[in-house]
Amino acid sequence: MPDSDTAAPFDDIRDLMRTLPEADAAAVAAVRARERELTKPAGALGRLEELAEWLAGWQGRAAPAVTAPQVAIFAANHGVARHGVSAYPVAVTQQMMENFAAGGAAINQISAAHNAGLKVFDLALDLPTPDITETPAMSEMDCAATIAFGMEAIAGGADLLCLGEMGIGNTTIASAICCALYGGAIEDWVGHGTGIDAAGLARKADVIRRALATHAQHLTDPLEILRHVGGREVAAMVGAIIAARSQRIPVLLDGFVVCAAAAIVQGLNPAGLDHCVAAHRSAEAPHGRLLEKLGKMPLLDLGMRLGEGSGAALAIPIVATAAAIHGGMATFAQAGVAKAEDAD
């Protein structure tokens, strides 16, 4: 650990990212061995077989199962929203928080349908981060503290974590992060978000251009990118992803904003997302490009762009089914079925 008298707030996070646990190799080997004996042609279940291995490796057990899925939504507000980068006013973030609490949002229905727990975290909605075209979103201390909050927020024994977010203006934040991390034309990283028109899209791109120019000297490090042009919900999700890795909890990533947080983690350690699967490709145009950068192939592509962890939660039954098939199928010996190599 760094010396407490000289350590910067980000030092502990950087140290943690250098010592991430890996998947349980014995559990993965056991799943592969059983897979070869199940009553089906090798590889016939495609990605379901890969998901069973992935789940086993991160749960650390040869008989993977999804019995306690958890959806965690992190909500924050952004000063940059004052530039009209969203089709909705900032007040909608708080209104949606109340809708979550009342059980009226889409994610409430999806979570209930799949017996998933749902937690929603208010990250100081009454204190939006400053306008990133003028000043950093967070100090290093505040950013590190928010990451730490996200790490603590996922406590509770989940065996599959679905990450989601809520925050008017946060696709602008996600686009700024991606531009800073990966470069390229700003327009390639900007989408319609909540449904802005062509004029709004141009305004959004200009806001991001101004923000990147303001912070140009500080955009060479993932954590500095996060604190300068990010947001509290993104920082908290960075913490949740890191904590899930440390606790060997497999993670389903939702859409563009969640994956922007994942990109920060991968920027800190190229293997930092091995415990994560992309649940879906959203209709937000740059999300597909970001998934390619992350090296993640989505499980679903339903044209959704809701946020809330909705795409991640919809993938719960796919992962649970992969585990159920693996554990419940008979082997060739049990079923008295000849294996391919036994045939004449």
Coordinates of C-alpha atoms in Angstrom, one line a residue:
M1 CA 0.0 0.0 0.0
P2 CA 1.3 3.5 -0.7
D3 CA 2.5 5.7 2.2
S4 CA -0.5 7.4 3.7
D5 CA 1.4 10.7 3.9
T6 CA 2.3 10.8 0.2
A7 CA -0.4 8.7 -1.4
A8 CA -2.8 10.3 -3.9
P9 CA -6.4 9.2 -3.8
F10 CA -6.1 7.2 -6.9
D11 CA -3.1 5.2 -5.8
D12 CA -5.0 2.5 -4.0
I13 CA -7.2 2.0 -7.0
R14 CA -4.2 1.6 -9.3
D15 CA -2.6 -0.9 -6.9
L16 CA -5.8 -2.9 -6.7
M17 CA -6.0 -3.1 -10.5
R18 CA -2.6 -4.6 -10.6
T19 CA -3.6 -7.6 -8.4
L20 CA -6.9 -8.7 -9.8
P21 CA -8.0 -12.4 -9.2
E22 CA -8.4 -14.6 -12.1
A23 CA -11.1 -17.1 -12.9
D24 CA -11.0 -20.5 -11.1
A25 CA -9.2 -22.7 -13.6
A26 CA -10.3 -25.9 -11.8
A27 CA -13.9 -25.0 -12.1
V28 CA -13.5 -24.2 -15.8
A29 CA -11.7 -27.5 -16.4
A30 CA -14.5 -29.4 -14.6
V31 CA -17.2 -27.7 -16.8
R32 CA -15.3 -28.5 -19.9
A33 CA -14.9 -32.1 -18.9
R34 CA -18.6 -32.5 -18.2
E35 CA -19.5 -30.7 -21.4
R36 CA -17.7 -33.3 -23.4
E37 CA -19.9 -36.0 -21.9
L38 CA -23.3 -34.3 -22.3
T39 CA -25.8 -35.8 -24.8
K40 CA -25.2 -33.4 -27.7
P41 CA -22.7 -32.9 -30.4
A42 CA -19.6 -30.9 -29.2
G43 CA -20.3 -27.2 -29.5
A44 CA -23.9 -27.6 -30.4
L45 CA -25.1 -25.1 -27.8
G46 CA -22.8 -22.4 -29.0
R47 CA -22.4 -19.5 -26.6
L48 CA -24.4 -21.2 -24.0
E49 CA -21.5 -23.5 -23.5
E50 CA -19.1 -20.6 -23.2
L51 CA -21.4 -18.9 -20.7
A52 CA -21.5 -22.0 -18.5
E53 CA -17.7 -22.0 -18.4
W54 CA -17.5 -18.2 -17.7
L55 CA -20.0 -18.5 -14.9
A56 CA -18.3 -21.4 -13.3
G57 CA -14.9 -19.7 -13.5
W58 CA -16.0 -16.6 -11.8
Q59 CA -18.3 -18.2 -9.3
G60 CA -15.6 -20.7 -8.5
R61 CA -17.7 -23.8 -8.6
A62 CA -17.9 -26.7 -11.1
A63 CA -21.7 -26.6 -10.9
P64 CA -22.6 -22.9 -11.8
A65 CA -26.0 -21.6 -11.1
V66 CA -27.9 -18.3 -11.0
T67 CA -29.9 -18.2 -7.8
A68 CA -29.3 -14.6 -6.5
P69 CA -29.1 -12.2 -9.5
Q70 CA -28.9 -8.5 -8.6
V71 CA -29.6 -5.4 -10.6
A72 CA -27.7 -2.2 -9.3
I73 CA -28.6 1.2 -10.8
F74 CA -26.5 4.2 -10.1
A75 CA -28.1 7.6 -10.7
A76 CA -26.5 11.1 -11.0
N77 CA -27.0 14.5 -12.5
H78 CA -24.6 16.5 -14.8
G79 CA -24.0 20.2 -15.1
V80 CA -23.4 19.7 -18.8
A81 CA -27.1 19.0 -19.3
R82 CA -27.7 22.8 -19.2
H83 CA -26.5 22.9 -22.8
G84 CA -29.6 21.1 -24.0
V85 CA -27.8 17.8 -24.8
S86 CA -30.9 15.7 -23.8
A87 CA -34.5 15.6 -24.9
Y88 CA -35.5 15.6 -21.2
P89 CA -34.9 18.1 -18.3
V90 CA -32.6 17.2 -15.4
A91 CA -35.6 16.9 -13.1
V92 CA -36.5 13.6 -14.9
T93 CA -33.6 11.9 -13.1
Q94 CA -35.2 12.4 -9.7
Q95 CA -38.6 11.6 -11.1
M96 CA -37.4 8.3 -12.4
M97 CA -35.9 7.5 -9.0
E98 CA -39.3 7.9 -7.5
N99 CA -40.7 5.7 -10.3
F100 CA -38.2 3.0 -9.5
A101 CA -39.1 3.2 -5.8
A102 CA -42.8 2.9 -6.7
G103 CA -42.2 -0.1 -8.9
G104 CA -43.4 1.6 -12.1
A105 CA -40.3 1.5 -14.4
A106 CA -39.4 -1.1 -17.0
I107 CA -36.5 -2.4 -14.9
N108 CA -38.9 -3.1 -12.0
Q109 CA -40.9 -5.4 -14.3
I110 CA -37.9 -7.1 -15.8
S111 CA -36.3 -7.7 -12.4
A112 CA -39.5 -9.1 -11.0
A113 CA -39.9 -11.4 -14.0
H114 CA -36.5 -12.9 -13.4
N115 CA -36.5 -12.9 -9.6
A116 CA -33.7 -10.4 -9.5
G117 CA -33.0 -8.1 -6.6
L118 CA -33.1 -4.4 -7.5
K119 CA -31.1 -1.7 -5.8
V120 CA -31.0 2.0 -6.8
F121 CA -28.3 4.4 -5.6
D122 CA -28.8 8.2 -5.5
L123 CA -25.4 9.8 -6.1
A124 CA -26.2 13.4 -4.8
L125 CA -28.8 14.2 -7.4
D126 CA -29.3 17.6 -5.8
L127 CA -25.7 18.4 -6.5
P128 CA -25.0 17.9 -10.2
T129 CA -21.3 17.6 -11.2
P130 CA -20.0 20.8 -12.7
D131 CA -20.3 21.7 -16.4
I132 CA -17.4 19.7 -18.0
T133 CA -17.0 22.3 -20.7
E134 CA -15.6 24.6 -18.0
T135 CA -14.2 22.6 -15.1
P136 CA -13.5 19.0 -14.1
A137 CA -16.5 16.9 -13.1
M138 CA -14.8 15.8 -9.9
S139 CA -11.8 16.3 -7.8
E140 CA -9.4 13.3 -7.5
M141 CA -10.6 12.9 -3.9
D142 CA -14.3 13.0 -4.8
C143 CA -13.8 10.6 -7.8
A144 CA -11.9 8.1 -5.7
A145 CA -14.5 8.3 -2.9
T146 CA -17.3 7.7 -5.5
I147 CA -15.4 4.7 -6.9
A148 CA -15.1 3.4 -3.3
F149 CA -18.9 3.9 -2.8
G150 CA -19.6 1.8 -5.9
M151 CA -17.3 -0.9 -4.5
E152 CA -19.3 -1.0 -1.3
A153 CA -22.7 -0.7 -2.9
I154 CA -22.7 -4.2 -4.4
A155 CA -22.3 -6.0 -1.0
G156 CA -25.0 -8.6 -0.4
G157 CA -24.2 -12.0 -1.8
A158 CA -25.2 -11.7 -5.5
D159 CA -24.1 -14.5 -7.8
L160 CA -24.7 -12.4 -11.0
L161 CA -24.5 -8.6 -11.1
C162 CA -26.4 -6.5 -13.7
L163 CA -25.2 -2.9 -13.9
G164 CA -27.4 0.0 -14.9
E165 CA -27.6 3.8 -14.7
M166 CA -29.9 6.8 -14.7
G167 CA -28.9 10.3 -15.4
I168 CA -30.1 13.0 -17.9
G169 CA -27.1 14.0 -19.9
N170 CA -25.0 10.9 -19.2
T171 CA -24.7 9.7 -22.9
T172 CA -22.8 13.0 -23.4
I173 CA -20.5 12.0 -20.6
A174 CA -20.1 8.5 -22.0
S175 CA -19.2 10.0 -25.5
A176 CA -16.7 12.3 -24.0
I177 CA -15.0 9.4 -22.1
C178 CA -14.9 7.3 -25.3
C179 CA -13.4 10.2 -27.3
A180 CA -10.8 10.8 -24.7
L181 CA -9.9 7.1 -24.4
Y182 CA -10.0 6.1 -28.1
G183 CA -9.7 9.2 -30.2
G184 CA -11.3 9.4 -33.6
A185 CA -14.0 11.8 -34.9
I186 CA -16.2 13.1 -32.1
E187 CA -19.3 12.5 -34.4
D188 CA -18.4 8.7 -34.4
W189 CA -18.9 8.6 -30.6
V190 CA -22.1 10.7 -30.4
G191 CA -25.6 9.3 -30.5
H192 CA -29.2 10.5 -30.1
G193 CA -29.4 9.5 -26.5
T194 CA -32.9 10.1 -25.2
G195 CA -34.1 11.1 -28.7
I196 CA -32.6 14.5 -29.5
D197 CA -33.0 15.8 -33.1
A198 CA -30.3 16.7 -35.6
A199 CA -29.8 20.1 -34.1
G200 CA -29.4 18.6 -30.7
L201 CA -27.0 16.0 -32.0
A202 CA -24.8 18.8 -33.4
R203 CA -25.0 20.7 -30.1
K204 CA -24.0 17.6 -28.2
A205 CA -21.0 17.1 -30.4
D206 CA -19.9 20.7 -29.9
V207 CA -20.3 20.4 -26.2
I208 CA -18.0 17.3 -26.2
R209 CA -15.5 19.1 -28.4
R210 CA -15.4 22.0 -26.0
A211 CA -15.0 19.7 -23.0
L212 CA -12.1 17.8 -24.5
A213 CA -10.4 21.0 -25.4
T214 CA -10.8 22.3 -21.8
H215 CA -9.2 19.2 -20.3
A216 CA -6.8 18.3 -23.1
Q217 CA -3.7 18.2 -20.9
H218 CA -5.3 15.7 -18.5
L219 CA -6.7 13.1 -20.8
T220 CA -3.8 10.6 -21.0
D221 CA -4.8 8.4 -18.0
P222 CA -8.1 6.5 -17.6
L223 CA -8.8 7.8 -14.0
E224 CA -8.0 11.3 -15.0
I225 CA -10.3 11.1 -17.9
L226 CA -13.0 9.8 -15.5
R227 CA -12.6 12.7 -13.1
H228 CA -12.3 15.4 -15.7
V229 CA -15.1 14.5 -18.1
G230 CA -17.0 11.7 -16.3
G231 CA -19.8 11.6 -13.8
R232 CA -20.6 10.2 -10.4
E233 CA -22.7 7.2 -11.7
V234 CA -19.9 6.3 -14.1
A235 CA -17.3 6.4 -11.2
A236 CA -19.5 4.3 -9.0
M237 CA -19.9 1.7 -11.7
V238 CA -16.2 1.6 -12.2
G239 CA -16.0 0.8 -8.5
A240 CA -18.8 -1.8 -8.8
I241 CA -17.0 -3.6 -11.7
I242 CA -13.7 -3.6 -9.7
A243 CA -15.3 -4.9 -6.6
A244 CA -17.2 -7.6 -8.5
R245 CA -13.9 -8.8 -9.9
S246 CA -12.3 -8.8 -6.5
Q247 CA -15.2 -10.8 -5.1
R248 CA -15.4 -13.1 -8.2
I249 CA -18.9 -12.0 -9.1
P250 CA -19.7 -12.3 -12.8
V251 CA -21.1 -9.1 -14.3
L252 CA -23.6 -8.4 -17.1
L253 CA -22.9 -5.0 -18.7
D254 CA -25.8 -2.9 -19.9
G255 CA -25.6 -0.2 -22.6
F256 CA -23.4 2.7 -23.7
V257 CA -23.0 4.5 -20.4
V258 CA -22.3 1.3 -18.4
C259 CA -19.8 0.2 -21.0
A260 CA -18.1 3.6 -20.8
A261 CA -17.4 2.8 -17.2
A262 CA -16.2 -0.6 -18.2
A263 CA -13.8 1.1 -20.7
I264 CA -12.2 2.9 -17.8
V265 CA -11.6 -0.4 -16.0
Q266 CA -10.1 -2.0 -19.1
G267 CA -7.9 1.1 -19.6
L268 CA -6.4 0.5 -16.2
N269 CA -5.9 -3.3 -16.8
P270 CA -6.5 -4.9 -20.3
A271 CA -7.7 -8.1 -18.5
G272 CA -9.9 -6.1 -16.1
L273 CA -13.2 -7.1 -17.8
D274 CA -12.7 -10.8 -18.0
H275 CA -15.5 -11.3 -15.5
C276 CA -17.9 -9.2 -17.6
V277 CA -20.2 -10.1 -20.5
A278 CA -21.9 -7.6 -22.7
A279 CA -25.6 -8.3 -22.2
H280 CA -26.8 -6.4 -25.3
R281 CA -26.0 -3.9 -28.1
S282 CA -28.1 -0.8 -27.6
A283 CA -29.6 1.3 -30.3
E284 CA -27.3 4.2 -29.2
A285 CA -25.1 4.3 -32.3
P286 CA -21.6 4.4 -30.7
H287 CA -22.3 1.5 -28.4
G288 CA -21.5 -1.1 -31.1
R289 CA -18.2 0.7 -31.7
L290 CA -17.4 0.7 -28.0
L291 CA -18.2 -3.0 -27.7
E292 CA -15.7 -3.7 -30.5
K293 CA -13.1 -1.7 -28.5
L294 CA -13.9 -3.7 -25.4
G295 CA -13.7 -7.0 -27.4
K296 CA -17.2 -8.0 -26.2
M297 CA -19.9 -9.7 -28.3
P298 CA -23.3 -8.9 -27.0
L299 CA -25.8 -11.6 -26.1
L300 CA -28.9 -9.6 -27.3
D301 CA -29.6 -7.0 -29.9
L302 CA -33.2 -5.8 -29.5
G303 CA -32.9 -2.1 -30.6
M304 CA -33.2 -0.9 -27.0
R305 CA -31.8 2.4 -25.7
L306 CA -33.6 2.7 -22.3
G307 CA -30.7 2.3 -19.8
E308 CA -31.8 1.4 -16.3
G309 CA -29.9 -1.9 -16.6
S310 CA -32.8 -3.1 -18.7
G311 CA -30.7 -4.9 -21.3
A312 CA -28.5 -6.5 -18.6
A313 CA -31.5 -7.8 -16.7
L314 CA -33.0 -9.3 -19.8
A315 CA -29.9 -11.4 -20.3
I316 CA -30.3 -13.0 -16.8
P317 CA -32.4 -16.0 -18.1
I318 CA -29.9 -16.7 -20.9
V319 CA -27.1 -17.1 -18.4
A320 CA -29.3 -19.0 -15.9
T321 CA -30.4 -21.3 -18.7
A322 CA -26.8 -22.0 -19.7
A323 CA -26.1 -23.1 -16.2
A324 CA -29.3 -25.1 -15.9
I325 CA -28.6 -27.0 -19.2
H326 CA -25.0 -27.8 -18.1
G327 CA -26.1 -29.1 -14.7
G328 CA -29.3 -30.9 -15.7
M329 CA -28.5 -32.6 -19.0
A330 CA -27.7 -36.3 -18.8
T331 CA -24.3 -37.6 -19.9
F332 CA -24.0 -40.2 -22.6
A333 CA -23.4 -42.8 -20.0
Q334 CA -26.4 -41.8 -17.9
A335 CA -28.7 -41.8 -20.9
G336 CA -27.3 -44.8 -22.7
V337 CA -26.6 -42.8 -25.8
A338 CA -23.6 -43.6 -28.0
K339 CA -21.0 -41.0 -28.4
A340 CA -19.9 -40.0 -31.9
E341 CA -16.5 -41.8 -31.5
D342 CA -18.4 -45.0 -30.4
A343 CA -20.4 -45.2 -33.7
D344 CA -19.3 -47.6 -36.4

